[in-house]
Amino acid sequence: MGLVNLWRVSGAEGEEPDTWLRLDVPDFQLWRGCGMIQGSWQATEGLFLASTYGASGECVTGATLPRVAWLESVTGYRAAGDGWTLSDSNGAVVATLTLDGGPDPIQTAAEFYTEPPVITDKIREEFRQPAPLPRGFTPATPENLAGR
């Protein structure tokens, strides 16, 4: 749940210094100079997955979604001071998230997107850990999943 906030993105390949990532549940908004890119994300205690599904403003280019290769390559995260580092499947840091201001409002997005999300009971429920498996069941692991 600590990921839910409005973060300045640093060190991400291809991003400008004034780039923010707003992680709400289950959606994200990536603020760029061109406008906003939207997507969804999920996280467990150390794993992270994100995927884009829309864009606004000048981020819309033709009939294809803008790519956010660095964010789509993230598979893990770890605390770094008051923020987070996002890493790829090799453990390399692809971006750092820090608390540092926020984006200016734009005409193609509601102004509340320029503020951190409010953590509600609904958000807390999204992050509630599932009940343990009943006795006799074994959880799946990457090693025993077919087709991986």
Short mmCIF file of C-alpha atoms in Angstrom, two decimals:
data_model
loop_
_atom_site.label_atom_id
_atom_site.label_comp_id
_atom_site.label_asym_id
_atom_site.label_seq_id
_atom_site.Cartn_x
_atom_site.Cartn_y
_atom_site.Cartn_z
CA MET A 1 0.00 0.00 0.00
CA GLY A 2 3.03 2.26 0.41
CA LEU A 3 3.24 2.60 -3.37
CA VAL A 4 -0.09 4.45 -3.52
CA ASN A 5 0.88 8.11 -3.93
CA LEU A 6 1.98 10.75 -6.43
CA TRP A 7 5.67 10.22 -7.25
CA ARG A 8 8.32 12.11 -9.21
CA VAL A 9 9.98 9.68 -11.62
CA SER A 10 13.78 9.82 -11.88
CA GLY A 11 16.24 7.74 -13.87
CA ALA A 12 13.64 6.22 -16.20
CA GLU A 13 14.96 5.92 -19.75
CA GLY A 14 13.30 8.42 -22.08
CA GLU A 15 11.49 10.40 -19.37
CA GLU A 16 11.86 14.13 -18.78
CA PRO A 17 12.71 15.54 -15.31
CA ASP A 18 9.09 16.70 -14.80
CA THR A 19 7.47 13.27 -15.00
CA TRP A 20 5.13 12.03 -12.28
CA LEU A 21 3.57 8.64 -11.66
CA ARG A 22 0.31 8.64 -9.72
CA LEU A 23 -0.33 5.14 -8.37
CA ASP A 24 -3.97 4.73 -7.35
CA VAL A 25 -5.82 1.43 -7.08
CA PRO A 26 -5.96 -0.26 -9.54
CA ASP A 27 -4.97 2.47 -12.01
CA PHE A 28 -1.97 4.66 -12.65
CA GLN A 29 -1.53 7.99 -14.39
CA LEU A 30 1.87 8.82 -15.85
CA TRP A 31 2.25 12.57 -16.34
CA ARG A 32 4.50 13.62 -19.22
CA GLY A 33 4.92 16.91 -21.03
CA CYS A 34 2.55 15.61 -23.73
CA GLY A 35 -0.29 14.89 -21.29
CA MET A 36 -1.20 11.79 -19.34
CA ILE A 37 -0.85 8.05 -20.01
CA GLN A 38 -3.17 5.72 -18.09
CA GLY A 39 -2.87 2.08 -17.19
CA SER A 40 -3.36 -0.48 -14.47
CA TRP A 41 -0.96 -2.01 -11.99
CA GLN A 42 -0.74 -4.70 -9.35
CA ALA A 43 1.82 -5.43 -6.66
CA THR A 44 2.53 -8.07 -4.07
CA GLU A 45 5.11 -7.85 -1.30
CA GLY A 46 7.92 -7.50 -3.84
CA LEU A 47 6.51 -8.06 -7.32
CA PHE A 48 5.13 -5.33 -9.59
CA LEU A 49 3.25 -5.42 -12.90
CA ALA A 50 1.94 -2.49 -14.99
CA SER A 51 0.25 -2.16 -18.37
CA THR A 52 -0.94 0.90 -20.32
CA TYR A 53 -4.47 1.19 -21.70
CA GLY A 54 -4.99 4.83 -22.65
CA ALA A 55 -3.62 8.33 -23.11
CA SER A 56 -4.76 11.93 -23.31
CA GLY A 57 -3.54 15.18 -24.82
CA GLU A 58 -0.62 15.06 -27.20
CA CYS A 59 0.43 11.66 -25.79
CA VAL A 60 -2.14 10.19 -28.20
CA THR A 61 -0.33 9.48 -31.45
CA GLY A 62 -2.42 7.83 -34.13
CA ALA A 63 -4.24 4.60 -33.40
CA THR A 64 -1.62 3.04 -31.12
CA LEU A 65 -1.08 3.38 -27.41
CA PRO A 66 2.09 5.14 -26.31
CA ARG A 67 4.72 2.74 -25.01
CA VAL A 68 6.12 3.08 -21.52
CA ALA A 69 8.81 0.45 -21.93
CA TRP A 70 10.58 1.21 -18.66
CA LEU A 71 7.38 0.90 -16.60
CA GLU A 72 6.23 -2.21 -18.45
CA SER A 73 9.63 -3.81 -17.75
CA VAL A 74 9.30 -3.37 -13.97
CA THR A 75 8.90 -6.63 -12.07
CA GLY A 76 9.96 -5.61 -8.58
CA TYR A 77 10.30 -2.73 -6.16
CA ARG A 78 11.96 -1.92 -2.87
CA ALA A 79 11.91 0.93 -0.39
CA ALA A 80 14.51 3.67 -0.85
CA GLY A 81 14.29 6.28 1.89
CA ASP A 82 10.91 8.01 1.55
CA GLY A 83 10.41 6.56 -1.92
CA TRP A 84 10.93 3.43 -3.99
CA THR A 85 13.18 1.94 -6.61
CA LEU A 86 11.58 -0.02 -9.43
CA SER A 87 13.63 -2.86 -10.93
CA ASP A 88 13.46 -5.19 -13.91
CA SER A 89 13.64 -9.00 -13.92
CA ASN A 90 17.46 -8.84 -13.71
CA GLY A 91 17.30 -6.66 -10.59
CA ALA A 92 18.54 -3.54 -12.41
CA VAL A 93 16.95 -0.29 -11.22
CA VAL A 94 14.86 1.21 -14.04
CA ALA A 95 13.39 4.17 -12.10
CA THR A 96 13.28 5.85 -8.73
CA LEU A 97 10.09 7.27 -7.21
CA THR A 98 10.31 10.20 -4.79
CA LEU A 99 7.88 12.61 -3.15
CA ASP A 100 8.63 15.93 -4.84
CA GLY A 101 5.81 18.22 -5.97
CA GLY A 102 3.29 17.31 -8.60
CA PRO A 103 2.22 18.02 -12.16
CA ASP A 104 0.48 21.18 -13.27
CA PRO A 105 -3.20 20.72 -14.20
CA ILE A 106 -3.96 20.15 -17.88
CA GLN A 107 -7.19 20.57 -19.86
CA THR A 108 -7.44 16.88 -20.77
CA ALA A 109 -7.50 15.56 -17.17
CA ALA A 110 -9.49 16.24 -14.02
CA GLU A 111 -7.56 18.38 -11.54
CA PHE A 112 -7.77 15.78 -8.75
CA TYR A 113 -5.24 13.69 -10.71
CA THR A 114 -2.60 16.31 -9.78
CA GLU A 115 -2.96 15.28 -6.12
CA PRO A 116 -1.99 12.04 -4.33
CA PRO A 117 -4.81 9.47 -4.08
CA VAL A 118 -6.71 9.28 -0.81
CA ILE A 119 -6.22 5.90 0.87
CA THR A 120 -9.70 4.60 1.61
CA ASP A 121 -11.09 1.39 3.11
CA LYS A 122 -11.60 0.17 -0.48
CA ILE A 123 -7.89 0.62 -1.20
CA ARG A 124 -6.98 -1.14 2.05
CA GLU A 125 -9.22 -4.06 1.02
CA GLU A 126 -7.44 -4.31 -2.34
CA PHE A 127 -4.17 -4.94 -0.50
CA ARG A 128 -5.55 -7.32 2.11
CA GLN A 129 -3.62 -10.57 2.05
CA PRO A 130 -5.62 -13.60 0.89
CA ALA A 131 -6.57 -16.32 3.33
CA PRO A 132 -4.06 -19.16 3.56
CA LEU A 133 -4.69 -22.23 1.43
CA PRO A 134 -6.63 -25.01 3.12
CA ARG A 135 -4.61 -27.89 4.57
CA GLY A 136 -3.42 -30.29 1.88
CA PHE A 137 -3.10 -27.69 -0.88
CA THR A 138 0.25 -26.43 -2.17
CA PRO A 139 0.65 -22.95 -3.68
CA ALA A 140 1.91 -22.67 -7.24
CA THR A 141 5.50 -21.58 -7.75
CA PRO A 142 7.27 -20.42 -10.92
CA GLU A 143 9.12 -23.73 -10.99
CA ASN A 144 5.95 -25.86 -11.16
CA LEU A 145 3.88 -23.76 -13.59
CA ALA A 146 3.64 -25.22 -17.09
CA GLY A 147 4.49 -22.96 -20.01
CA ARG A 148 6.62 -20.46 -18.12
#
